[in-house]
Amino acid sequence: MKPRRCIVLEILVLGVTASVMRCAMPSNVKEGGASDHPIPTTAGILPLQVDNRWTYRYTMFDSAGNRASFPDRDLKLAITGMYRRSEGGELVPITRYDGYDSAEQYFYRYEWESLDSGYLVCHRGTGDIGGRGLYIAGTFVHERTVLFDTARLWYAYPGDDLTSWTIDLPGGDTVSSAIECVSTTDAAWFGRFEANDPSPLVFLDSCYLYRETIGEDVYYHCFHPAHGRMSMRHYRGGVVRESYVLISEILYP
């Protein structure tokens, strides 16, 4: 049998240890077995980094779904800038070399065809799983930026097949787009025609396929997390009217 003094000492040590552990527990831990850690951050469906660039081969079709005589041409997308919020709530331009704060939200210029206008987008990778994904947070024209009061979920990620939501896209008449994730295992390909590889085509699976419906117009958008937007097909009345597919990319870490 242990001496009484030793038993009392062990009880005191255990009591102090338990007290220290309670003080070290995160404040968001609740009674009833709640987790003491957050859900890990998820990657984005579109690689967001300044100077990331994608080139697509664009094709038009006539009302019968036949390839139009209008020649195919290249269509270019780029992330042309990034911002953080100042203490006063204004957007401040920064570069990718300025460093990142994991607790801060960054906004990126999503720009087609060097038009110097487009959407301000951001990625939400924490919080409720159903609210994660790529958001449209505002618009920009030249150096003028406008942030919405509430960012609009554009492409949910991660998600399950048949997850659906609506979004009012900026610009023009306000028409709600109904978007749903129809596949998380879609297959896609893109070309690296400048490469010296004997097979310049890259085939991918585990792509996300989203269907967007606006009246009689239906758009299928294909994404891969490592490469971003892969392709788009636009149908009207069940007939394909236009499409584009990725043919090259420049992505920065």
Short mmCIF file of C-alpha atoms in Angstrom, two decimals:
data_model
loop_
_atom_site.label_atom_id
_atom_site.label_comp_id
_atom_site.label_asym_id
_atom_site.label_seq_id
_atom_site.Cartn_x
_atom_site.Cartn_y
_atom_site.Cartn_z
CA MET A 1 0.00 0.00 0.00
CA LYS A 2 1.33 3.44 -0.93
CA PRO A 3 1.98 5.95 1.83
CA ARG A 4 -0.99 8.32 2.38
CA ARG A 5 1.19 11.35 1.65
CA CYS A 6 2.01 10.03 -1.84
CA ILE A 7 -1.66 9.40 -2.64
CA VAL A 8 -2.57 12.98 -1.65
CA LEU A 9 0.29 14.30 -3.79
CA GLU A 10 -0.89 12.30 -6.84
CA ILE A 11 -4.42 13.67 -6.41
CA LEU A 12 -3.06 17.22 -6.31
CA VAL A 13 -0.95 16.65 -9.44
CA LEU A 14 -3.89 15.17 -11.33
CA GLY A 15 -6.06 18.10 -10.29
CA VAL A 16 -3.51 20.66 -11.52
CA THR A 17 -3.03 18.74 -14.80
CA ALA A 18 -6.78 18.61 -15.42
CA SER A 19 -7.04 22.34 -14.72
CA VAL A 20 -4.24 23.12 -17.19
CA MET A 21 -5.85 20.93 -19.83
CA ARG A 22 -9.18 22.71 -19.39
CA CYS A 23 -7.46 26.08 -19.83
CA ALA A 24 -5.69 24.83 -22.99
CA MET A 25 -8.87 23.54 -24.62
CA PRO A 26 -10.20 25.74 -27.46
CA SER A 27 -13.09 27.96 -26.45
CA ASN A 28 -15.28 26.49 -29.21
CA VAL A 29 -15.32 23.06 -27.56
CA LYS A 30 -18.79 22.42 -26.20
CA GLU A 31 -20.11 19.83 -23.85
CA GLY A 32 -21.43 16.68 -25.38
CA GLY A 33 -18.36 15.60 -27.33
CA ALA A 34 -18.03 18.45 -29.88
CA SER A 35 -14.78 18.42 -31.85
CA ASP A 36 -11.84 20.50 -30.65
CA HIS A 37 -10.62 21.19 -34.18
CA PRO A 38 -12.06 22.93 -37.25
CA ILE A 39 -12.93 21.15 -40.48
CA PRO A 40 -9.79 21.41 -42.68
CA THR A 41 -9.67 24.02 -45.41
CA THR A 42 -10.58 22.71 -48.85
CA ALA A 43 -8.82 23.55 -52.07
CA GLY A 44 -10.56 25.66 -54.70
CA ILE A 45 -12.16 24.58 -57.97
CA LEU A 46 -10.20 27.36 -59.74
CA PRO A 47 -6.48 27.98 -59.01
CA LEU A 48 -6.43 31.61 -57.87
CA GLN A 49 -3.08 33.29 -58.34
CA VAL A 50 -2.06 36.48 -60.12
CA ASP A 51 -0.99 35.87 -63.73
CA ASN A 52 -2.61 32.43 -63.96
CA ARG A 53 -3.72 32.16 -67.58
CA TRP A 54 -5.82 29.78 -69.64
CA THR A 55 -6.33 29.58 -73.40
CA TYR A 56 -9.35 27.85 -74.93
CA ARG A 57 -10.32 26.85 -78.45
CA TYR A 58 -13.73 28.41 -79.13
CA THR A 59 -16.22 26.98 -81.65
CA MET A 60 -19.61 28.24 -82.82
CA PHE A 61 -22.49 26.16 -84.22
CA ASP A 62 -25.55 27.06 -86.28
CA SER A 63 -29.17 26.54 -85.26
CA ALA A 64 -29.02 22.93 -86.49
CA GLY A 65 -25.96 22.15 -84.39
CA ASN A 66 -23.55 22.13 -87.34
CA ARG A 67 -20.15 23.79 -87.01
CA ALA A 68 -20.55 27.37 -88.24
CA SER A 69 -18.44 28.78 -91.06
CA PHE A 70 -17.11 31.31 -88.56
CA PRO A 71 -13.55 30.06 -87.89
CA ASP A 72 -12.51 28.67 -84.52
CA ARG A 73 -10.46 31.09 -82.48
CA ASP A 74 -8.66 31.29 -79.16
CA LEU A 75 -10.38 32.64 -76.06
CA LYS A 76 -8.22 33.81 -73.17
CA LEU A 77 -8.95 33.92 -69.44
CA ALA A 78 -6.61 35.33 -66.77
CA ILE A 79 -6.34 36.28 -63.12
CA THR A 80 -5.01 39.80 -63.58
CA GLY A 81 -4.87 41.14 -60.03
CA MET A 82 -5.60 40.52 -56.38
CA TYR A 83 -6.77 42.58 -53.43
CA ARG A 84 -7.13 42.51 -49.68
CA ARG A 85 -9.41 44.61 -47.51
CA SER A 86 -8.02 47.55 -45.57
CA GLU A 87 -9.14 48.29 -42.03
CA GLY A 88 -11.60 50.76 -43.55
CA GLY A 89 -13.09 48.06 -45.80
CA GLU A 90 -11.58 49.31 -49.05
CA LEU A 91 -9.86 46.98 -51.52
CA VAL A 92 -6.09 47.39 -51.66
CA PRO A 93 -4.16 45.94 -54.65
CA ILE A 94 -1.38 43.54 -53.68
CA THR A 95 0.96 41.13 -55.47
CA ARG A 96 1.47 37.44 -54.93
CA TYR A 97 4.83 38.25 -53.35
CA ASP A 98 3.26 40.20 -50.48
CA GLY A 99 2.65 37.04 -48.48
CA TYR A 100 -0.58 35.49 -47.29
CA ASP A 101 -2.51 35.61 -44.07
CA SER A 102 -4.62 32.48 -43.73
CA ALA A 103 -7.18 34.43 -41.72
CA GLU A 104 -7.66 37.07 -44.45
CA GLN A 105 -10.00 36.97 -47.44
CA TYR A 106 -8.44 37.78 -50.82
CA PHE A 107 -10.24 38.88 -53.98
CA TYR A 108 -9.08 38.25 -57.56
CA ARG A 109 -9.75 39.83 -60.94
CA TYR A 110 -11.34 37.20 -63.22
CA GLU A 111 -10.84 38.65 -66.68
CA TRP A 112 -11.64 37.43 -70.21
CA GLU A 113 -9.88 38.66 -73.35
CA SER A 114 -7.88 41.44 -71.63
CA LEU A 115 -11.04 43.56 -71.45
CA ASP A 116 -9.90 45.22 -68.19
CA SER A 117 -13.28 44.40 -66.66
CA GLY A 118 -14.95 41.37 -65.15
CA TYR A 119 -15.79 39.69 -61.86
CA LEU A 120 -14.06 39.90 -58.51
CA VAL A 121 -13.98 36.33 -57.23
CA CYS A 122 -12.90 34.69 -54.01
CA HIS A 123 -12.60 31.19 -52.62
CA ARG A 124 -14.20 30.09 -49.37
CA GLY A 125 -12.60 26.92 -48.09
CA THR A 126 -13.70 26.99 -44.47
CA GLY A 127 -16.98 27.08 -42.62
CA ASP A 128 -20.09 25.15 -43.53
CA ILE A 129 -19.36 22.49 -46.16
CA GLY A 130 -22.45 23.50 -48.13
CA GLY A 131 -21.18 27.07 -48.39
CA ARG A 132 -17.69 26.36 -49.70
CA GLY A 133 -16.62 27.10 -53.24
CA LEU A 134 -15.91 29.89 -55.72
CA TYR A 135 -17.85 33.12 -55.13
CA ILE A 136 -18.50 36.24 -57.16
CA ALA A 137 -17.81 38.99 -54.63
CA GLY A 138 -18.06 42.02 -56.92
CA THR A 139 -17.06 43.55 -60.23
CA PHE A 140 -14.28 45.69 -61.62
CA VAL A 141 -13.95 48.06 -64.57
CA HIS A 142 -10.42 49.33 -65.09
CA GLU A 143 -9.25 50.33 -61.60
CA ARG A 144 -12.75 50.82 -60.20
CA THR A 145 -13.91 47.99 -57.96
CA VAL A 146 -17.33 47.30 -56.45
CA LEU A 147 -17.91 44.72 -53.72
CA PHE A 148 -21.37 43.28 -53.20
CA ASP A 149 -22.93 43.38 -49.76
CA THR A 150 -23.11 39.60 -49.94
CA ALA A 151 -20.86 37.43 -52.11
CA ARG A 152 -22.73 35.08 -54.45
CA LEU A 153 -21.92 31.36 -54.61
CA TRP A 154 -20.90 30.58 -58.19
CA TYR A 155 -19.48 27.05 -58.20
CA ALA A 156 -19.87 24.98 -55.05
CA TYR A 157 -16.85 22.86 -54.17
CA PRO A 158 -16.67 20.30 -52.75
CA GLY A 159 -20.16 19.07 -53.43
CA ASP A 160 -22.31 16.08 -54.19
CA ASP A 161 -24.07 15.14 -57.39
CA LEU A 162 -27.35 17.04 -57.75
CA THR A 163 -26.40 19.77 -55.26
CA SER A 164 -28.21 22.85 -56.61
CA TRP A 165 -28.43 26.59 -55.96
CA THR A 166 -29.27 29.84 -57.78
CA ILE A 167 -27.20 32.94 -58.52
CA ASP A 168 -27.92 36.34 -60.05
CA LEU A 169 -24.96 36.98 -62.34
CA PRO A 170 -23.78 40.60 -62.49
CA GLY A 171 -24.30 42.72 -65.58
CA GLY A 172 -27.19 43.16 -67.95
CA ASP A 173 -30.70 42.12 -67.00
CA THR A 174 -30.89 40.40 -63.63
CA VAL A 175 -31.80 36.83 -64.49
CA SER A 176 -31.30 34.07 -61.97
CA SER A 177 -29.19 31.13 -63.10
CA ALA A 178 -30.07 27.74 -61.69
CA ILE A 179 -26.85 25.78 -61.19
CA GLU A 180 -26.45 22.17 -60.14
CA CYS A 181 -23.49 19.85 -59.79
CA VAL A 182 -24.35 16.90 -62.03
CA SER A 183 -21.10 14.96 -61.64
CA THR A 184 -17.96 14.89 -59.51
CA THR A 185 -16.32 12.15 -61.61
CA ASP A 186 -16.55 13.59 -65.10
CA ALA A 187 -13.73 12.98 -67.60
CA ALA A 188 -12.03 15.73 -69.59
CA TRP A 189 -8.95 16.46 -71.64
CA PHE A 190 -6.85 19.43 -72.66
CA GLY A 191 -3.90 19.98 -74.96
CA ARG A 192 -0.34 21.02 -74.30
CA PHE A 193 0.51 21.64 -77.90
CA GLU A 194 3.66 23.58 -77.12
CA ALA A 195 5.14 20.64 -75.24
CA ASN A 196 7.64 18.20 -76.77
CA ASP A 197 5.66 15.28 -75.42
CA PRO A 198 4.75 12.64 -78.05
CA SER A 199 1.19 12.77 -76.67
CA PRO A 200 0.30 16.42 -76.06
CA LEU A 201 -3.20 15.59 -74.76
CA VAL A 202 -3.76 15.35 -71.02
CA PHE A 203 -6.69 13.22 -69.88
CA LEU A 204 -8.25 13.77 -66.46
CA ASP A 205 -10.97 12.21 -64.39
CA SER A 206 -12.53 13.41 -61.13
CA CYS A 207 -13.71 16.57 -62.86
CA TYR A 208 -16.69 18.54 -61.60
CA LEU A 209 -19.46 19.10 -64.12
CA TYR A 210 -21.95 21.89 -63.44
CA ARG A 211 -25.17 22.50 -65.36
CA GLU A 212 -26.40 26.08 -65.54
CA THR A 213 -29.91 26.79 -66.80
CA ILE A 214 -31.17 30.23 -67.88
CA GLY A 215 -34.53 29.87 -69.61
CA GLU A 216 -34.04 27.69 -72.68
CA ASP A 217 -30.25 28.07 -72.54
CA VAL A 218 -28.30 25.32 -70.81
CA TYR A 219 -24.56 25.53 -70.13
CA TYR A 220 -22.27 22.72 -68.99
CA HIS A 221 -19.13 23.90 -67.19
CA CYS A 222 -16.34 21.42 -66.49
CA PHE A 223 -13.66 22.10 -63.84
CA HIS A 224 -10.71 20.25 -62.37
CA PRO A 225 -9.24 21.53 -59.05
CA ALA A 226 -5.65 21.32 -60.29
CA HIS A 227 -6.33 23.05 -63.61
CA GLY A 228 -9.48 25.11 -63.17
CA ARG A 229 -12.01 25.63 -65.94
CA MET A 230 -11.65 22.86 -68.53
CA SER A 231 -14.50 23.44 -70.96
CA MET A 232 -17.96 24.85 -71.61
CA ARG A 233 -20.80 23.66 -73.84
CA HIS A 234 -23.86 25.83 -74.50
CA TYR A 235 -27.15 24.35 -75.73
CA ARG A 236 -30.32 26.14 -76.78
CA GLY A 237 -33.44 24.10 -77.22
CA GLY A 238 -31.32 20.95 -76.91
CA VAL A 239 -28.99 21.98 -79.80
CA VAL A 240 -25.34 22.85 -79.18
CA ARG A 241 -24.62 26.49 -80.11
CA GLU A 242 -21.09 27.13 -78.84
CA SER A 243 -18.28 25.46 -76.94
CA TYR A 244 -14.73 25.96 -75.81
CA VAL A 245 -12.07 23.58 -74.48
CA LEU A 246 -8.78 24.23 -72.71
CA ILE A 247 -5.71 24.00 -74.94
CA SER A 248 -3.00 25.55 -72.76
CA GLU A 249 -2.43 26.95 -69.29
CA ILE A 250 0.14 28.88 -67.25
CA LEU A 251 -0.33 28.35 -63.51
CA TYR A 252 1.75 29.71 -60.64
CA PRO A 253 2.05 28.19 -57.15
#
